[in-house]
GROMACS .gro file of N, CA and C in nm:
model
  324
    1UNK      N    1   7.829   9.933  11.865
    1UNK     CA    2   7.831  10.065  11.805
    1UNK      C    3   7.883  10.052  11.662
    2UNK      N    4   7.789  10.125  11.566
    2UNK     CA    5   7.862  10.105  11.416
    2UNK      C    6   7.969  10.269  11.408
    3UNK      N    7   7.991  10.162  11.304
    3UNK     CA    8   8.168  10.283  11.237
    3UNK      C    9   8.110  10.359  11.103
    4UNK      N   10   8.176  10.464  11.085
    4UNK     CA   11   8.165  10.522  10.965
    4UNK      C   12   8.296  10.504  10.862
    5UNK      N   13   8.207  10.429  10.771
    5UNK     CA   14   8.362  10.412  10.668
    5UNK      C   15   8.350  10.585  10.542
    6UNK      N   16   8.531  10.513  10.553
    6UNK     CA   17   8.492  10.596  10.350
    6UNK      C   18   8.588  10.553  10.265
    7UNK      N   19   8.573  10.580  10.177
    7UNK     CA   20   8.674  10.470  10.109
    7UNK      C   21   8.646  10.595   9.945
    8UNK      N   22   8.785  10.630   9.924
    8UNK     CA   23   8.825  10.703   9.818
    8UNK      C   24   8.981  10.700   9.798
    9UNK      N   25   9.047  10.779   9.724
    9UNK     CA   26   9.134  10.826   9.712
    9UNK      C   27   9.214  10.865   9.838
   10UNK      N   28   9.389  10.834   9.822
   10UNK     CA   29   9.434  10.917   9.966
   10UNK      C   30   9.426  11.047  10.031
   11UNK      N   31   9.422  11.140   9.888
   11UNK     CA   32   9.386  11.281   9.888
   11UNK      C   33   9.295  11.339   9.929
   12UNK      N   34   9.176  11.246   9.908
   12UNK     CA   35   9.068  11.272   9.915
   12UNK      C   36   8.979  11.213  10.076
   13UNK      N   37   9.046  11.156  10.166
   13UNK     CA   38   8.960  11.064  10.251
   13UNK      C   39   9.079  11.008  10.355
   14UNK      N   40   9.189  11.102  10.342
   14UNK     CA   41   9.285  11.129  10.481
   14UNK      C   42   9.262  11.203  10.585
   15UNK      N   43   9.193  11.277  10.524
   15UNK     CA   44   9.125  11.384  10.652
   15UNK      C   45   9.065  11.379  10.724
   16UNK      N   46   8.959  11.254  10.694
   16UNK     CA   47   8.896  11.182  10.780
   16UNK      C   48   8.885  11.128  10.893
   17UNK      N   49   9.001  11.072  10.901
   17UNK     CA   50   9.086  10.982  11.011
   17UNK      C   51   9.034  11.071  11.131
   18UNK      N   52   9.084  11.185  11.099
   18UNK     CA   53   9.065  11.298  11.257
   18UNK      C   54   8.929  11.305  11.304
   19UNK      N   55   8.860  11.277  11.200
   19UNK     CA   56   8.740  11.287  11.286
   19UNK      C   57   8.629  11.116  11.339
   20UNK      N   58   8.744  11.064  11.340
   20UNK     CA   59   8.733  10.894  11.355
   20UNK      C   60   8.642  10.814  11.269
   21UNK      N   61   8.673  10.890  11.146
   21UNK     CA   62   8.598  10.776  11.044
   21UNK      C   63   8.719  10.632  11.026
   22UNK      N   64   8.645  10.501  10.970
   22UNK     CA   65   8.758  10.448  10.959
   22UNK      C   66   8.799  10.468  10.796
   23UNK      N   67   8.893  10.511  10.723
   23UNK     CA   68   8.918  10.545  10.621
   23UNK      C   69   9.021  10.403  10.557
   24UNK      N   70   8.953  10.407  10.404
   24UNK     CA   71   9.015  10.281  10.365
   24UNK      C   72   8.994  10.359  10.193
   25UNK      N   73   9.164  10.365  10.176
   25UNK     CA   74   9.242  10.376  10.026
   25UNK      C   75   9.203  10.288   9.904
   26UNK      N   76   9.148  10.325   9.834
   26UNK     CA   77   9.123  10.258   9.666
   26UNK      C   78   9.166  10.379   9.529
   27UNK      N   79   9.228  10.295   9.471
   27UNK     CA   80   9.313  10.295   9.366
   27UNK      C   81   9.240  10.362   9.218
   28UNK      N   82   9.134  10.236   9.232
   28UNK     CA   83   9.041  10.210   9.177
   28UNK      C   84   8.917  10.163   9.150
   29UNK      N   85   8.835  10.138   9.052
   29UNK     CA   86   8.698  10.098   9.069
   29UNK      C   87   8.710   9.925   9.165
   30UNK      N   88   8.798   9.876   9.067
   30UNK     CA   89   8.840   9.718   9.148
   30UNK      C   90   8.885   9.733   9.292
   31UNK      N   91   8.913   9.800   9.361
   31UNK     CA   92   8.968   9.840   9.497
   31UNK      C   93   8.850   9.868   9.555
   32UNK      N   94   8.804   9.964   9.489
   32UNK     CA   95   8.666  10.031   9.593
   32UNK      C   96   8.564   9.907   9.577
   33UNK      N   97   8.531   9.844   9.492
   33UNK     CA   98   8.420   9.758   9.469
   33UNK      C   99   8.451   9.614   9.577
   34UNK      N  100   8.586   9.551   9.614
   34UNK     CA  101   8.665   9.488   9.706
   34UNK      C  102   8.613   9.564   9.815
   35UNK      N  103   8.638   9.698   9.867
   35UNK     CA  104   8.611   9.739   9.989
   35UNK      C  105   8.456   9.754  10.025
   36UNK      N  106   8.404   9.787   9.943
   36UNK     CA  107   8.233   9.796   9.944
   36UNK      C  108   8.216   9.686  10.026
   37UNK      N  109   8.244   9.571   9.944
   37UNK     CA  110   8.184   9.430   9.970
   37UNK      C  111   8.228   9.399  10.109
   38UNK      N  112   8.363   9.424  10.128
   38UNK     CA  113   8.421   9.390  10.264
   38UNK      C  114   8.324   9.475  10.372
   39UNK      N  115   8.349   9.587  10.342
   39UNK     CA  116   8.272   9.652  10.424
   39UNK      C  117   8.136   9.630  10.495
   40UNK      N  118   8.039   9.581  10.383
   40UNK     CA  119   7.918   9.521  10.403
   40UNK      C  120   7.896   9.439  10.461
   41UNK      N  121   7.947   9.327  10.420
   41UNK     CA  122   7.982   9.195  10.491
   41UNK      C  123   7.997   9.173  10.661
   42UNK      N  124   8.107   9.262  10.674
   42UNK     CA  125   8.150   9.281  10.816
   42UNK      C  126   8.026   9.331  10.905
   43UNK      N  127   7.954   9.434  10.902
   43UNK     CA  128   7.827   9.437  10.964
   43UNK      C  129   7.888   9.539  11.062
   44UNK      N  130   7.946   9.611  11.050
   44UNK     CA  131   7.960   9.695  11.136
   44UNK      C  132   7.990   9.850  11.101
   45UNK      N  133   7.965   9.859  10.982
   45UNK     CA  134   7.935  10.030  10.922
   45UNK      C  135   7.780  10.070  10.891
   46UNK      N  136   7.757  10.153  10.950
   46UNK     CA  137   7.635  10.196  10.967
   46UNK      C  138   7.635  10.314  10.833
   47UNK      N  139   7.727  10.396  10.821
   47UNK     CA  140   7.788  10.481  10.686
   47UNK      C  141   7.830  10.388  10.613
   48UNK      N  142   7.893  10.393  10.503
   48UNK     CA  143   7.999  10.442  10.422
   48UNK      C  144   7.985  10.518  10.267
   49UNK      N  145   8.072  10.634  10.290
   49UNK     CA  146   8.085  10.729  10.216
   49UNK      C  147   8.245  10.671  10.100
   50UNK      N  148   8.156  10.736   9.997
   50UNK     CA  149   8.277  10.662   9.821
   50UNK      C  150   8.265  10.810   9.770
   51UNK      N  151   8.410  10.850   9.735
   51UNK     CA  152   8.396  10.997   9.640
   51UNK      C  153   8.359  10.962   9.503
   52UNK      N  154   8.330  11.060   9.424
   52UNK     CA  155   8.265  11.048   9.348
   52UNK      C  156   8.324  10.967   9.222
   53UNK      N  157   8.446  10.980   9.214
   53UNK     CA  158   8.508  10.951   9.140
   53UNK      C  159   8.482  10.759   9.093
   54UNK      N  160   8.527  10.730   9.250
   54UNK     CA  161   8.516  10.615   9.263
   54UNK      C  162   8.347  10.475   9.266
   55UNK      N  163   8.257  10.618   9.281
   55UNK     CA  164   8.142  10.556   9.282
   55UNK      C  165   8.070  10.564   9.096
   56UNK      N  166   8.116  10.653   8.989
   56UNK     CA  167   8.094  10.615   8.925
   56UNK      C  168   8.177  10.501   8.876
   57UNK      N  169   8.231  10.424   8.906
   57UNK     CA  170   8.333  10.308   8.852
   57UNK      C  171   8.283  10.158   8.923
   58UNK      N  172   8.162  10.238   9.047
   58UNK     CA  173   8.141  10.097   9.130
   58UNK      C  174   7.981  10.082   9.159
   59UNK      N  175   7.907  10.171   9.058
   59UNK     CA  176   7.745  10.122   9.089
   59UNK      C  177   7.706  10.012   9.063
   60UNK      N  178   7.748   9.946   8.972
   60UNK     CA  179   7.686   9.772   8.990
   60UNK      C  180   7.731   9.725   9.104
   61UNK      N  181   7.833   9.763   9.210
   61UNK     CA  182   7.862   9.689   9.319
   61UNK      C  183   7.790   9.753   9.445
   62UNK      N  184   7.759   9.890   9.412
   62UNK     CA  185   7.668   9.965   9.538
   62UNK      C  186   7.562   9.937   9.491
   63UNK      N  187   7.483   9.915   9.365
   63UNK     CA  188   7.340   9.850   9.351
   63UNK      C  189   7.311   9.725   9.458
   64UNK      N  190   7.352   9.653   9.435
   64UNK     CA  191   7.335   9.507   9.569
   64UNK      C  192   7.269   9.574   9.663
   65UNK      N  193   7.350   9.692   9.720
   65UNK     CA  194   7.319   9.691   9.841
   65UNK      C  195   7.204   9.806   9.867
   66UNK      N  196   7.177   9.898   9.753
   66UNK     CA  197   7.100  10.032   9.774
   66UNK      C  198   6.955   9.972   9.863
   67UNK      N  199   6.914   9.865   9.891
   67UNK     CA  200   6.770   9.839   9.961
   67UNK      C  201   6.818   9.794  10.082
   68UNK      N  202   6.934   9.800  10.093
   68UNK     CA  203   6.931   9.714  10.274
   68UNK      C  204   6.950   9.880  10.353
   69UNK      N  205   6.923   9.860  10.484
   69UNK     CA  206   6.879   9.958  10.546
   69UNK      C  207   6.982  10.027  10.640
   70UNK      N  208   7.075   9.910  10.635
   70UNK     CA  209   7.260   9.929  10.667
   70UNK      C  210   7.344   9.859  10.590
   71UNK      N  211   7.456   9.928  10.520
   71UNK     CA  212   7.486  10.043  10.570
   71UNK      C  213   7.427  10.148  10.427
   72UNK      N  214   7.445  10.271  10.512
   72UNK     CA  215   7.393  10.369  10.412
   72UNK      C  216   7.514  10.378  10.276
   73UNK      N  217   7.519  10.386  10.200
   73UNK     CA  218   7.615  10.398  10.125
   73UNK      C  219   7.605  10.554  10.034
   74UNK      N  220   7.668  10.645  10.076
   74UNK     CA  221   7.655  10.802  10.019
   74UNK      C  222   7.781  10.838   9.902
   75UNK      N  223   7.785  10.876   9.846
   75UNK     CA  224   7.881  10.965   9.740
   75UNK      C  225   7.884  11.106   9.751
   76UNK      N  226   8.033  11.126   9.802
   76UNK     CA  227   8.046  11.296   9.796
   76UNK      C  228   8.153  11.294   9.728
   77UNK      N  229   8.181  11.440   9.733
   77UNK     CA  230   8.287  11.476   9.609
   77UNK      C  231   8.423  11.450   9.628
   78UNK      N  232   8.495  11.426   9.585
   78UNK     CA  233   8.698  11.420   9.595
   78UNK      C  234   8.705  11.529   9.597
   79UNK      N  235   8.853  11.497   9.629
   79UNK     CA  236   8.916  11.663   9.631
   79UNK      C  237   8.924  11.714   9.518
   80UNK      N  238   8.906  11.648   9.371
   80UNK     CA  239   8.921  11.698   9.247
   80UNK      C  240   8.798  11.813   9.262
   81UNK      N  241   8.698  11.813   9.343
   81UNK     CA  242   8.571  11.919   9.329
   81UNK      C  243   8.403  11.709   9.316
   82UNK      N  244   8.337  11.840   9.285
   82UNK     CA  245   8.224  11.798   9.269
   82UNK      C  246   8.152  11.774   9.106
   83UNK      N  247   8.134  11.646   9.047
   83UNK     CA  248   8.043  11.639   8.913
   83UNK      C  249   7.953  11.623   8.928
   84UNK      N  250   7.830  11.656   9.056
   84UNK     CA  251   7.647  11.685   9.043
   84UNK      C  252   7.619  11.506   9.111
   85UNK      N  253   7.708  11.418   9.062
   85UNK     CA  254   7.692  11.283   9.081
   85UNK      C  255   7.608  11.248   9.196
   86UNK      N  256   7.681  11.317   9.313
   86UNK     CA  257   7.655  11.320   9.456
   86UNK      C  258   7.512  11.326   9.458
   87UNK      N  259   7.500  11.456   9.464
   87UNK     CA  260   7.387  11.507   9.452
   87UNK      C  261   7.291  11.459   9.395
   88UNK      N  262   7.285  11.421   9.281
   88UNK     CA  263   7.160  11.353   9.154
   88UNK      C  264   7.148  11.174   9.263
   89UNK      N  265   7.263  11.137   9.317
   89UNK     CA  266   7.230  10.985   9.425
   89UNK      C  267   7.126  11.040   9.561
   90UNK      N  268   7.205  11.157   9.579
   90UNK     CA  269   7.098  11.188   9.716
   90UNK      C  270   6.941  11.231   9.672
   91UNK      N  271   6.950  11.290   9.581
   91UNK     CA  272   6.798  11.357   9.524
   91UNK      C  273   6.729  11.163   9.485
   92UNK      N  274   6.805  11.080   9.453
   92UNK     CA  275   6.693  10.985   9.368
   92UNK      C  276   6.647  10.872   9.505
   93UNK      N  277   6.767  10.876   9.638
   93UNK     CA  278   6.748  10.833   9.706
   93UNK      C  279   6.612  10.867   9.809
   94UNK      N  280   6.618  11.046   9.826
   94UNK     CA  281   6.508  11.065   9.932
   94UNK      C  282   6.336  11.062   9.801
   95UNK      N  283   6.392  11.070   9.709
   95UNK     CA  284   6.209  11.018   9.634
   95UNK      C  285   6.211  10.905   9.627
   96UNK      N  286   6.307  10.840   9.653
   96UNK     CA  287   6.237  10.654   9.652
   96UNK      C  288   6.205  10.656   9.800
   97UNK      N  289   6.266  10.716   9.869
   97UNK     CA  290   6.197  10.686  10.061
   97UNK      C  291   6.091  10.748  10.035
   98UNK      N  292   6.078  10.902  10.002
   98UNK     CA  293   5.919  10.994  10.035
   98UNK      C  294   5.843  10.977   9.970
   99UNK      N  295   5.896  10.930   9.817
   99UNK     CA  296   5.781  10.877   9.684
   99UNK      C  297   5.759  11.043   9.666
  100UNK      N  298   5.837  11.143   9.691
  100UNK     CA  299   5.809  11.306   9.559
  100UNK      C  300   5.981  11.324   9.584
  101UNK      N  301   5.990  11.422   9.485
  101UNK     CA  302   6.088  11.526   9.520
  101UNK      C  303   6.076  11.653   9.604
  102UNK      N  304   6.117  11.618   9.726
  102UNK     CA  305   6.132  11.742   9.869
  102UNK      C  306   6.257  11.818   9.818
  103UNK      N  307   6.352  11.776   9.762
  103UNK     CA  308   6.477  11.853   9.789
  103UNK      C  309   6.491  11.953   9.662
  104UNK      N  310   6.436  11.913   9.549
  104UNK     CA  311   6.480  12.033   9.440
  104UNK      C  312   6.320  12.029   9.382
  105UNK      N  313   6.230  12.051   9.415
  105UNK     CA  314   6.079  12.061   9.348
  105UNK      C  315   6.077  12.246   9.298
  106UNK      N  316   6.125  12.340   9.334
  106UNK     CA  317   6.134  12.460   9.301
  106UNK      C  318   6.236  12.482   9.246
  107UNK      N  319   6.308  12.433   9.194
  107UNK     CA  320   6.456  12.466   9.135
  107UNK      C  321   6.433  12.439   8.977
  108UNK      N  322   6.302  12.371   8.949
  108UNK     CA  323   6.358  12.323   8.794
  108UNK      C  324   6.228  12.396   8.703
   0.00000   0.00000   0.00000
């Protein structure tokens, strides 16, 4: 059975715990980019979720992995709020699977 990681801030990715993610603390871009890799490696996260903060500081280290098919690697927001980041990864992700834009084609 795979695990769901996340790996952000303490503020941001304590809350987690309760709902049995395994949650793992970074500092920084060098912390989170260490845990990415660990994470991967190990073969047993089917998720893992990076707040946003931390994923703009670590896309050359989530690039490696954006084509393998586990684990998913997502960006949502910290508790600081949301900078679109998230969102603009999920929108570029489902047009490279569907080849259009499904999710915002009427919005622009």
């Amino acid at each position: 059975m795979y695990k769901i990681g996340m790996i952000g801030e303490r503020d941001s990715v304590i809350g987690f715990m309760a709902l049995g993610f395994a949650v793992h603390e970074a500092q920084n871009g060098e912390d989170a980019g260490k845990k990415i890799s660990e994470l991967v490696k190990s073969g047993e996260y089917a998720v893992i979720f990076i707040t946003e903060d931390l994923a703009l500081v670590t896309e050359e280290e989530r690039a490696k992995y954006k084509d393998m098919p586990l684990p998913a690697i997502t960006v949502i927001p910290s508790s600081k709020g949301s900078r679109g980041y998230g969102m603009a990864n999920i929108k570029s992700a489902v047009e490279r699977a569907v080849g259009a834009d499904i999710l915002f084609k009427d919005s622009e």
